[in-house]
């Protein structure tokens, strides 16, 4: 409603005075620029009112408003110039207000449903989850979709419409988008359509996709740390993993008296289950079956032979983007039991 009122005022002003001329510098109590940025506070500088007696517009350029009803626009070129200046400033201020209202996501028509655009989540190199909250305002049904693009003034990409009902009132609505360009700022605006087909535009938010200059996913970083609490038949093994671009990793230790078998685990096997134990020479122990992000692990192992060199490595199983399972292991460390 507000936008329609502003737009209507602009149209009425233009129809009343015709073609708008490019603004010029004005020497007055409040210049064109002064009026434009005053928020209407210096409108008295270009006051024009219709005098009933003369039937003319009159120029009032006085701080005393007591005689407003008796003022009139002077005739001649100066009168026309002042009217043009006032009109240009007035229209410019209305248009600036209209543009500012649009950028803040104001309601652009008589939609009975309201929407607020929320910040994006799960932002990756080429994808993100965009979100909004809809106020149904007692409406039974509505439709929601998102507009997005690389410029706030050109939201040319659109998602499919989601159907909403009264049960969705106040709930966060999400939509996943993909095929984005890495290291790029995207602008998003939610749009809701009420039962009458009227639209309400949410505020415009933005996010930046992650940088991925290589175009490939980064493999997990697996680190084998030195053993602690070493005893005659036991020790505490330690490891750390950063899953980077992968999820649902399976973390485990391999250890034993045969260094070559421990070292070949990464090359010889693709999964934890496939690792073949070989008595004292090679053993394995599962630590965590669902590893995400960065984590550290400690495992106490027993049943070792005393006064013996033990080799071990920390490994993670994960699934590559082509659905192939693979292992990544840290360095091979060793210690000697007491």
Short mmCIF file of C-alpha atoms in Angstrom, two decimals, residues 92-239:
data_model
loop_
_atom_site.label_atom_id
_atom_site.label_comp_id
_atom_site.label_asym_id
_atom_site.label_seq_id
_atom_site.Cartn_x
_atom_site.Cartn_y
_atom_site.Cartn_z
CA UNK A 92 13.29 13.01 -6.82
CA UNK A 93 12.59 12.71 -3.12
CA UNK A 94 9.57 10.48 -3.74
CA UNK A 95 11.54 8.25 -6.09
CA UNK A 96 14.41 8.00 -3.59
CA UNK A 97 11.92 7.00 -0.91
CA UNK A 98 10.38 4.43 -3.25
CA UNK A 99 13.79 2.93 -4.05
CA UNK A 100 14.75 2.81 -0.39
CA UNK A 101 11.48 1.12 0.47
CA UNK A 102 12.05 -1.53 -2.21
CA UNK A 103 15.59 -2.25 -1.01
CA UNK A 104 14.30 -2.83 2.50
CA UNK A 105 11.85 -5.44 1.27
CA UNK A 106 8.63 -3.55 1.89
CA UNK A 107 5.28 -4.86 0.81
CA UNK A 108 4.79 -3.84 -2.80
CA UNK A 109 1.04 -4.42 -3.03
CA UNK A 110 -2.02 -5.67 -1.17
CA UNK A 111 -0.73 -9.16 -0.38
CA UNK A 112 -2.44 -10.72 2.62
CA UNK A 113 0.67 -12.78 3.48
CA UNK A 114 4.06 -11.44 4.68
CA UNK A 115 7.52 -12.92 4.23
CA UNK A 116 10.96 -12.32 5.75
CA UNK A 117 14.15 -13.52 4.05
CA UNK A 118 16.63 -15.17 6.45
CA UNK A 119 20.39 -15.64 6.11
CA UNK A 120 21.63 -18.59 4.05
CA UNK A 121 23.09 -21.70 5.68
CA UNK A 122 25.21 -24.67 4.52
CA UNK A 123 27.08 -22.42 2.10
CA UNK A 124 29.59 -24.38 0.02
CA UNK A 125 31.60 -23.76 -3.15
CA UNK A 126 28.61 -24.32 -5.42
CA UNK A 127 25.54 -24.67 -3.20
CA UNK A 128 23.64 -23.15 -0.28
CA UNK A 129 20.40 -23.43 1.68
CA UNK A 130 18.25 -20.28 1.44
CA UNK A 131 15.53 -19.65 4.03
CA UNK A 132 12.50 -17.54 4.87
CA UNK A 133 9.71 -17.17 7.45
CA UNK A 134 6.12 -16.61 6.29
CA UNK A 135 3.39 -14.91 8.30
CA UNK A 136 0.15 -16.37 6.93
CA UNK A 137 -2.02 -13.68 8.58
CA UNK A 138 -4.96 -16.11 8.87
CA UNK A 139 -4.75 -17.04 5.17
CA UNK A 140 -5.37 -20.72 4.40
CA UNK A 141 -2.85 -21.20 1.59
CA UNK A 142 0.05 -19.43 -0.07
CA UNK A 143 3.04 -20.13 -2.31
CA UNK A 144 6.68 -19.32 -1.61
CA UNK A 145 9.65 -19.08 -3.92
CA UNK A 146 13.06 -17.41 -3.95
CA UNK A 147 14.70 -15.04 -6.41
CA UNK A 148 18.50 -14.91 -6.47
CA UNK A 149 21.41 -13.71 -8.56
CA UNK A 150 24.84 -12.10 -8.55
CA UNK A 151 23.42 -8.56 -8.37
CA UNK A 152 20.83 -7.18 -5.98
CA UNK A 153 19.22 -5.42 -8.91
CA UNK A 154 19.08 -8.50 -11.12
CA UNK A 155 17.60 -11.49 -9.27
CA UNK A 156 17.03 -13.47 -12.44
CA UNK A 157 17.22 -17.00 -10.99
CA UNK A 158 14.13 -18.46 -9.32
CA UNK A 159 13.34 -21.60 -7.34
CA UNK A 160 10.22 -23.69 -7.76
CA UNK A 161 7.15 -22.62 -5.79
CA UNK A 162 6.48 -24.27 -2.44
CA UNK A 163 2.86 -24.71 -1.35
CA UNK A 164 2.15 -23.48 2.19
CA UNK A 165 -0.87 -23.72 4.46
CA UNK A 166 -1.88 -22.42 7.88
CA UNK A 167 0.30 -25.04 9.61
CA UNK A 168 3.41 -23.37 8.09
CA UNK A 169 2.68 -20.04 9.78
CA UNK A 170 5.87 -18.75 11.46
CA UNK A 171 7.96 -21.79 10.49
CA UNK A 172 11.30 -21.51 8.72
CA UNK A 173 11.05 -22.60 5.09
CA UNK A 174 14.19 -23.83 3.32
CA UNK A 175 15.25 -24.41 -0.27
CA UNK A 176 18.56 -25.85 -1.48
CA UNK A 177 20.17 -24.23 -4.51
CA UNK A 178 23.18 -25.54 -6.44
CA UNK A 179 25.23 -24.83 -9.55
CA UNK A 180 26.66 -21.67 -7.97
CA UNK A 181 30.04 -20.15 -8.78
CA UNK A 182 32.68 -20.44 -6.08
CA UNK A 183 33.98 -17.36 -4.23
CA UNK A 184 31.01 -15.28 -5.46
CA UNK A 185 28.50 -13.06 -3.68
CA UNK A 186 24.85 -14.00 -4.28
CA UNK A 187 21.77 -11.95 -3.39
CA UNK A 188 18.52 -13.64 -2.30
CA UNK A 189 14.95 -12.43 -1.84
CA UNK A 190 11.95 -14.50 -0.75
CA UNK A 191 8.61 -13.96 -2.47
CA UNK A 192 5.23 -15.13 -1.17
CA UNK A 193 2.00 -15.22 -3.19
CA UNK A 194 -1.36 -15.10 -1.43
CA UNK A 195 -4.65 -16.70 -2.49
CA UNK A 196 -5.49 -13.73 -4.71
CA UNK A 197 -2.20 -13.90 -6.57
CA UNK A 198 -0.80 -10.80 -4.84
CA UNK A 199 2.88 -10.90 -3.92
CA UNK A 200 4.91 -9.79 -0.95
CA UNK A 201 8.68 -9.40 -1.39
CA UNK A 202 10.98 -10.09 1.53
CA UNK A 203 14.15 -8.20 2.35
CA UNK A 204 17.25 -8.95 0.24
CA UNK A 205 20.06 -10.88 1.93
CA UNK A 206 23.41 -12.03 0.53
CA UNK A 207 26.13 -14.63 1.04
CA UNK A 208 29.50 -15.55 -0.49
CA UNK A 209 30.22 -19.06 -1.71
CA UNK A 210 33.39 -20.79 -0.52
CA UNK A 211 36.58 -20.57 -2.51
CA UNK A 212 37.59 -23.69 -4.41
CA UNK A 213 40.32 -22.72 -6.85
CA UNK A 214 41.22 -26.34 -7.60
CA UNK A 215 37.68 -27.37 -8.41
CA UNK A 216 38.26 -30.63 -6.44
CA UNK A 217 37.16 -31.69 -2.98
CA UNK A 218 39.88 -31.56 -0.34
CA UNK A 219 40.73 -35.00 1.09
CA UNK A 220 40.78 -35.59 4.85
CA UNK A 221 43.98 -34.75 6.71
CA UNK A 222 44.87 -37.70 8.96
CA UNK A 223 47.59 -37.42 11.60
CA UNK A 224 49.09 -40.22 13.70
CA UNK A 225 50.37 -38.91 17.03
CA UNK A 226 52.93 -40.44 19.35
CA UNK A 227 51.88 -43.14 21.82
CA UNK A 228 51.59 -42.49 25.54
CA UNK A 229 51.15 -44.46 28.79
CA UNK A 230 53.35 -47.28 27.46
CA UNK A 231 53.52 -50.35 29.72
CA UNK A 232 54.71 -53.95 29.43
CA UNK A 233 51.64 -55.08 27.49
CA UNK A 234 49.63 -51.91 26.72
CA UNK A 235 49.82 -48.37 25.39
CA UNK A 236 47.62 -45.39 24.53
CA UNK A 237 47.38 -44.66 20.79
CA UNK A 238 46.44 -41.18 19.56
CA UNK A 239 45.30 -39.71 16.24
#
